[in-house]
Each structure stands twice: as C-alpha cells, then as structure tokens.
Coordinates of C-alpha atoms in Angstrom, one line a residue:
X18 CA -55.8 40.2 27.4
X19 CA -52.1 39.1 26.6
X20 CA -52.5 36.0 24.0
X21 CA -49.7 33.3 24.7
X22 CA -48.5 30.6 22.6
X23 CA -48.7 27.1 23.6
X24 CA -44.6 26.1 23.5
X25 CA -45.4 22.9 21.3
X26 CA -46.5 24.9 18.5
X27 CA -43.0 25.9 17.8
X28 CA -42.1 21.9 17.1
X29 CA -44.8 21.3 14.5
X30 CA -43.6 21.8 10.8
X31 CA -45.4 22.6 8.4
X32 CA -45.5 21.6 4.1
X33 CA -43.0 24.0 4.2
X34 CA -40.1 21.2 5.6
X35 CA -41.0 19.8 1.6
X36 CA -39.9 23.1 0.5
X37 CA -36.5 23.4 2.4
X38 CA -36.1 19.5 1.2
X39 CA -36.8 20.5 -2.9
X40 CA -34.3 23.4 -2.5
X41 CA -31.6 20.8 -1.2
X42 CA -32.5 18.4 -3.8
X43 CA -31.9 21.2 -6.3
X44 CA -28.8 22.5 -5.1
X45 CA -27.9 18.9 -4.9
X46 CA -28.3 17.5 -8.2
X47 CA -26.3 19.5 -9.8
X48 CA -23.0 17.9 -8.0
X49 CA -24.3 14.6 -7.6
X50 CA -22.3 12.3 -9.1
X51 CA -19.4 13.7 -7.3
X52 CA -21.4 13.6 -4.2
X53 CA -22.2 10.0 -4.8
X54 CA -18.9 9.0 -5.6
X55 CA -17.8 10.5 -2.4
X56 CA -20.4 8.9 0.1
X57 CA -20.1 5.3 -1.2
X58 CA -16.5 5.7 -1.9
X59 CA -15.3 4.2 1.1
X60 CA -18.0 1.7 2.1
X61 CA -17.9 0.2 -1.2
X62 CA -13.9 -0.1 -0.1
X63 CA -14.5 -1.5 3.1
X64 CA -17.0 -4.2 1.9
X65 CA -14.8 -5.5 -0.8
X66 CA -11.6 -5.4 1.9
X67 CA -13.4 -7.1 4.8
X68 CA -15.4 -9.4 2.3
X69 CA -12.7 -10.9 0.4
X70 CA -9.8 -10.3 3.4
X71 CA -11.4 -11.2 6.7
X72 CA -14.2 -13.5 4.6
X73 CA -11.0 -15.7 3.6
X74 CA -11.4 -16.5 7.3
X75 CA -14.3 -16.4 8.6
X76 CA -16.7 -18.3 7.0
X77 CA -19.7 -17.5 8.5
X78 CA -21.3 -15.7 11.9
X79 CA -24.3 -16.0 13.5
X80 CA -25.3 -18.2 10.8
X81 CA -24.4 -16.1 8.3
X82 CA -21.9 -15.4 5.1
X83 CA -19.4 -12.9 6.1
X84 CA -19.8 -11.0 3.3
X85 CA -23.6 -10.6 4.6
X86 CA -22.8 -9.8 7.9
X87 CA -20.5 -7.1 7.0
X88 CA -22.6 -6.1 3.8
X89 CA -25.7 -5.5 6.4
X90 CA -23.7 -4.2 8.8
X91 CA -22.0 -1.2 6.3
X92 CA -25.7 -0.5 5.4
X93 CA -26.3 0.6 8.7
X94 CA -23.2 2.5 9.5
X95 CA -23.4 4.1 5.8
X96 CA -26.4 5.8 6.3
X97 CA -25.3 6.9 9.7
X98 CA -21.9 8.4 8.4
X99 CA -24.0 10.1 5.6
X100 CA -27.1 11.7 7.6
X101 CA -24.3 12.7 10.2
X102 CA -22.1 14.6 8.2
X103 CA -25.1 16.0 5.7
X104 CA -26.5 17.3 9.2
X105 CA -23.0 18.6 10.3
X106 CA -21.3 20.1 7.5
X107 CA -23.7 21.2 5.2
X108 CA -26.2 22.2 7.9
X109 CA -23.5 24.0 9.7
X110 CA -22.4 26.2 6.3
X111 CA -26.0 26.4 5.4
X112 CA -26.7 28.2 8.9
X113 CA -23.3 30.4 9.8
X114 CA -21.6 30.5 6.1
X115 CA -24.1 31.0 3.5
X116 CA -26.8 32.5 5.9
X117 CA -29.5 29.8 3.9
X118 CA -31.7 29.4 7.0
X119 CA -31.9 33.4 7.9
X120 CA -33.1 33.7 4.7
X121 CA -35.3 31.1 4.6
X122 CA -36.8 32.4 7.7
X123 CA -37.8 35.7 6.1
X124 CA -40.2 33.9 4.5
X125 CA -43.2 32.2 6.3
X126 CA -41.5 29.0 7.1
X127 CA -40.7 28.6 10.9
X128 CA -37.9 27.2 12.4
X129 CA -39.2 23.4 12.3
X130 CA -39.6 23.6 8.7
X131 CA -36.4 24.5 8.3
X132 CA -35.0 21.8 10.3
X133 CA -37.7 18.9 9.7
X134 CA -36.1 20.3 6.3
X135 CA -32.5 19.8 7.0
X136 CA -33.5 16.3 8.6
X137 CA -35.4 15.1 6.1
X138 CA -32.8 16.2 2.9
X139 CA -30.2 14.2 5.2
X140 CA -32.5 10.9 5.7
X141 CA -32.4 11.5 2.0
X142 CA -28.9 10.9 1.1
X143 CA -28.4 8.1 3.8
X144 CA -31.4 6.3 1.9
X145 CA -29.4 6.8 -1.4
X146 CA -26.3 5.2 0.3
X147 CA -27.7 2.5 2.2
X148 CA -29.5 1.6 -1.0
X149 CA -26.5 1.7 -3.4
X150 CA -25.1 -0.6 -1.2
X151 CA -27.9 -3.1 -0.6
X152 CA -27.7 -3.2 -4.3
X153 CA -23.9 -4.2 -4.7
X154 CA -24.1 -6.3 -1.8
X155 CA -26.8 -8.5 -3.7
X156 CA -24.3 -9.3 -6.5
X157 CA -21.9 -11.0 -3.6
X158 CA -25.1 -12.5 -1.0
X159 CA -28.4 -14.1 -0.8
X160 CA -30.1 -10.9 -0.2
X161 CA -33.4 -10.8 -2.2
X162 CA -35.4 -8.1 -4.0
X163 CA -38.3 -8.7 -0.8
X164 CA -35.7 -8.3 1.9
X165 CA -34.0 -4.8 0.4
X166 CA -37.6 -3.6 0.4
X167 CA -38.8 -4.5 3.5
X168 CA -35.1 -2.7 4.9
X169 CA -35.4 0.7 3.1
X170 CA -37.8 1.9 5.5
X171 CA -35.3 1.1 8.0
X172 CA -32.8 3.1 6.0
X173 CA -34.6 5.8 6.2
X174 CA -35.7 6.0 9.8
X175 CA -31.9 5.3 10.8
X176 CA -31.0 8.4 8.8
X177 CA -33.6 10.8 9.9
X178 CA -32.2 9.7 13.6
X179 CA -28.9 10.4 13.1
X180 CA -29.6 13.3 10.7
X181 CA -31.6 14.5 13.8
X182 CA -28.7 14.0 16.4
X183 CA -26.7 16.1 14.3
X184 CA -28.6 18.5 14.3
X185 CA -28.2 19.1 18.1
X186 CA -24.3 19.7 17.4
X187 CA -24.8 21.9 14.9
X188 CA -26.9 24.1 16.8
X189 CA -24.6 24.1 19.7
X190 CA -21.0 24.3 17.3
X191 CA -19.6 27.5 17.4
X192 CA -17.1 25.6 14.4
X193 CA -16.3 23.4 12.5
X194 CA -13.8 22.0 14.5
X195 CA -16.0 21.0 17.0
X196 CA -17.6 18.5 14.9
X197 CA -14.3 16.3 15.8
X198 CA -15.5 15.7 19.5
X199 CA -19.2 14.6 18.1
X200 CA -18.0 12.1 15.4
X201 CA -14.9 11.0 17.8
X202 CA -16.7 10.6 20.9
X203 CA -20.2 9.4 19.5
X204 CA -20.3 8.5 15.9
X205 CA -17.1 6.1 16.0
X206 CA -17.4 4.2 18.9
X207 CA -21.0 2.8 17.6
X208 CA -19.2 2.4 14.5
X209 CA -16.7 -0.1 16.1
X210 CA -18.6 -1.7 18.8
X211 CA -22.3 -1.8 17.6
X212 CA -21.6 -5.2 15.9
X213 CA -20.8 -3.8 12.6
X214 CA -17.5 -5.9 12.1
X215 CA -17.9 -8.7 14.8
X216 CA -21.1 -9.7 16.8
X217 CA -21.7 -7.8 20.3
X218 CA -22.4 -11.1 22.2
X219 CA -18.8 -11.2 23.1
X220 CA -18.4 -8.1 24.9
X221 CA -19.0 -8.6 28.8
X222 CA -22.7 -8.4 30.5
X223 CA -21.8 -4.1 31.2
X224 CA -20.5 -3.5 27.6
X225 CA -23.5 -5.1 25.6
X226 CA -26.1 -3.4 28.5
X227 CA -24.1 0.2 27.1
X228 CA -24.1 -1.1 23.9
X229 CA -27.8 -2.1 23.9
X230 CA -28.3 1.9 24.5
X231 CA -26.9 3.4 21.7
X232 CA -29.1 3.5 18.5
X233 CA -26.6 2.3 16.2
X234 CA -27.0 -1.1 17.9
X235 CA -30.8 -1.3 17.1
X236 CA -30.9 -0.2 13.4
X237 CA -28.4 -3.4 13.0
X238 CA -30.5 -5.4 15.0
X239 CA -33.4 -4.4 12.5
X240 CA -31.6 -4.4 8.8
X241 CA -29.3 -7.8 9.5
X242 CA -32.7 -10.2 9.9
X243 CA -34.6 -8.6 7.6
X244 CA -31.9 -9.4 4.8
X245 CA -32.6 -13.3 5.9
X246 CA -36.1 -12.9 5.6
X247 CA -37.1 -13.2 9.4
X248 CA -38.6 -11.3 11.5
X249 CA -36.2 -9.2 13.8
X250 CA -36.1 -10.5 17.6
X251 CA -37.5 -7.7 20.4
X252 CA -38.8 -5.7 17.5
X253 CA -40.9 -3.7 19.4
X254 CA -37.5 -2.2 21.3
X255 CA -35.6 -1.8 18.5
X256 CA -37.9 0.3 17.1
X257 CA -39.1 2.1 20.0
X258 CA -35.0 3.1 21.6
X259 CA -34.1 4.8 18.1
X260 CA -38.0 6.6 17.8
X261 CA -37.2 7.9 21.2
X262 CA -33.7 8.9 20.9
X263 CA -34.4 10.3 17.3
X264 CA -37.9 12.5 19.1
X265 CA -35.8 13.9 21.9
X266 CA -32.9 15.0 19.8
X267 CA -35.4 16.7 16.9
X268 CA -37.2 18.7 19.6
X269 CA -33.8 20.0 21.1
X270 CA -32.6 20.6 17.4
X271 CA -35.3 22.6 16.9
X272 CA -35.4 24.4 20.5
X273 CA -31.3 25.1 19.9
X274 CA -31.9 26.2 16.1
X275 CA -34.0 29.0 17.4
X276 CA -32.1 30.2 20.0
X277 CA -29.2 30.4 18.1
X278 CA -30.9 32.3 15.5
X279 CA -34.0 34.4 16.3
X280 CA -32.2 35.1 19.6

C-alpha cells in the first residue's frame, strides 16, 4: 500500500531551526561590531534629528514627550528594517550565492528548520536593535527598566513577523534587484504612515481602516503604552493581526523555500 505524508508535516521544525540559528550566530560574531554599527547607525540618527529638531516644536503627542513618541516609534520600525533586510539579503545570498541552505539540507534538517532557522537568526538581530535603542532612548525619556522588559517580547515577535514576510520574497526573488519593489511598495509605506513620526488619528476614516491592516501599525500600538506603563488598548487584536499575518507568511516561506529548492 502506497504510504502518504500528511502535507503539515513539512511545516513543523524541528531542534534542528537552533542549529541553523547557532551557525548564523557564529558566522555572525565575528563581524559584529561592524554589523552593529551598521543597523543602529541610522536610527540612532534619526532619533537624535527628530528629537532635538521636530521636539523643539512639538512638545508633546498623545500625551506624550516627543522624544518618547519617536523613541518608541524607531523601536518598532528598527526591528522591522533589521529582520527585513537580515531575511532579504543574507537569506537571499545564503540560498542562491553561497549555496548554505543546499548544504544544510544534505543533512537531516528539513526545509522548516532551515527557515524557522533563518527566521529566528533575523528575530535575533531586530531584538539586538530594538533593544540598543530602548537603551539610548532611556537616557533622553521616562522609560523605566519594567517597561523595556515588558516590550522585548514585543521586539521579538515583531521581528520574527517581518523576518517571516521576508522570507516569502526571498523565495519568490529571482535577484536582488527585486527586493526594491518589496521594501518600496511594503516596508516604506508602514514606515511613513503607521504612526511612527505623527499619530494615525489624522488620516481620514479609509486611511486609518488600511492602516489598521498592516502589522507595522499593531507592534506600535503594542510597544508605545507599554513604555508608559499601561496596558495597550484592544490588546487582544493587536496581537492576534500580527500572529496571523506572521503564520500565513511562515507557512508560504516554507511552501516557496521548497519549491524553489528541492524542486
């Protein structure tokens, strides 16, 4: 009788996602103050431009320093840009260039591991980023040593979303010029309009409902009250639109991965 296996089984990783993680951290550390350097570069830049040019005035928004609404709000779009371009670049040259995940797939691990993998290492270096920047920003705000920790975990799940949206371009790339249309035509615009500069409330009642979808929107909506030390509002939603966007996208990583590769 002709055994099948169930579809699903293919989406499960396995330990072996810690192993494709250590071999990124590896690689990693050895250029990592360089890679450091370049990832909080220009947040750092921005935070210290809007904060002492556009603070100067405005004085406060929704109740709110400047300097914490844009500190919060770099947090968020930080570990976005980070886990996006981990995911596209080195993903991309891990899978076409250096042939890292054919290799990796001589081995037992499967092609989950190898992305939950590639997800995870990104998640990674957005939570490095986010958190560099939490720490700066609590020389120049109230933020408190509770409200950083109760926003890493928030850090982290924004990267492995993003981290697992970029995936799904990678897989489907056939360069790296392609990348352009995916960080023009979806990573910027939640960097400008999903209130990481200015407040979404003045946008008309269709802009803030097509706002309200894109996840950007929600991981601000989580990390801004947390730094006050509140409780976020509609914190069931916030968390469940990113968990569902971030679900689909890693099961169509996955699904594209292997296509690309094993067929």
């Amino acid at each position: 009788m002709k055994q099948t296996v169930m579809p699903w089984i293919y989406f499960l990783p396995s330990r072996g996602s810690l192993q494709v993680w250590r071999r990124h951290f590896l690689v990693w550390r050895k250029v990592s103050q360089a890679s450091l350097v370049g990832n909080l570069g220009e947040p750092l830049l921005i935070l210290l431009a809007m904060g002492y040019g556009m603070g100067r005035f405005v004085s406060s928004l929704d109740g709110m320093s400047y300097w914490l609404f844009v500190t919060t709000g770099l947090v968020a779009a930080s570990s976005m840009h980070t886990a996006t371009f981990e995911s596209l670049y080195g993903a991309f040259t891990r899978m076409t260039r250096q042939n890292t995940f054919h290799a990796m797939l001589i081995t037992p691990l499967s092609v989950a591991d190898v992305v939950s993998g590639e997800i995870l290492w990104a998640a990674t270096k957005a939570f490095i980023a986010g958190l560099c920047i939490l720490l700066v920003g609590m020389f120049w705000t109230d933020i408190s040593g509770l409200a950083v920790l109760a926003i890493l975990p928030v850090i982290l799940g924004s990267g492995i979303l993003f981290a697992a949206m970029g995936m799904v371009a990678t897989a489907i790339s056939p360069s790296y010029d392609f990348f352009f249309y995916y960080v023009t035509l979806i990573i910027s615009p939640m960097y400008l309009f999903c209130g990481i500069f200015f407040p979404i409330d003045q946008f008309p009642a269709v802009a803030r409902t097509a706002i309200g979808l894109l996840p950007l929107t929600h991981v601000v909506a989580l990390i801004r009250p947390l730094a006050q030390g509140k409780i976020p509002e509609h914190l069931f939603m916030h968390l469940a639109v990113p968990t569902l966007i971030a679900l689909l996208a890693y099961l169509l990583a996955v699904s594209l991965v292997r296509r690309r590769i094993l067929v």
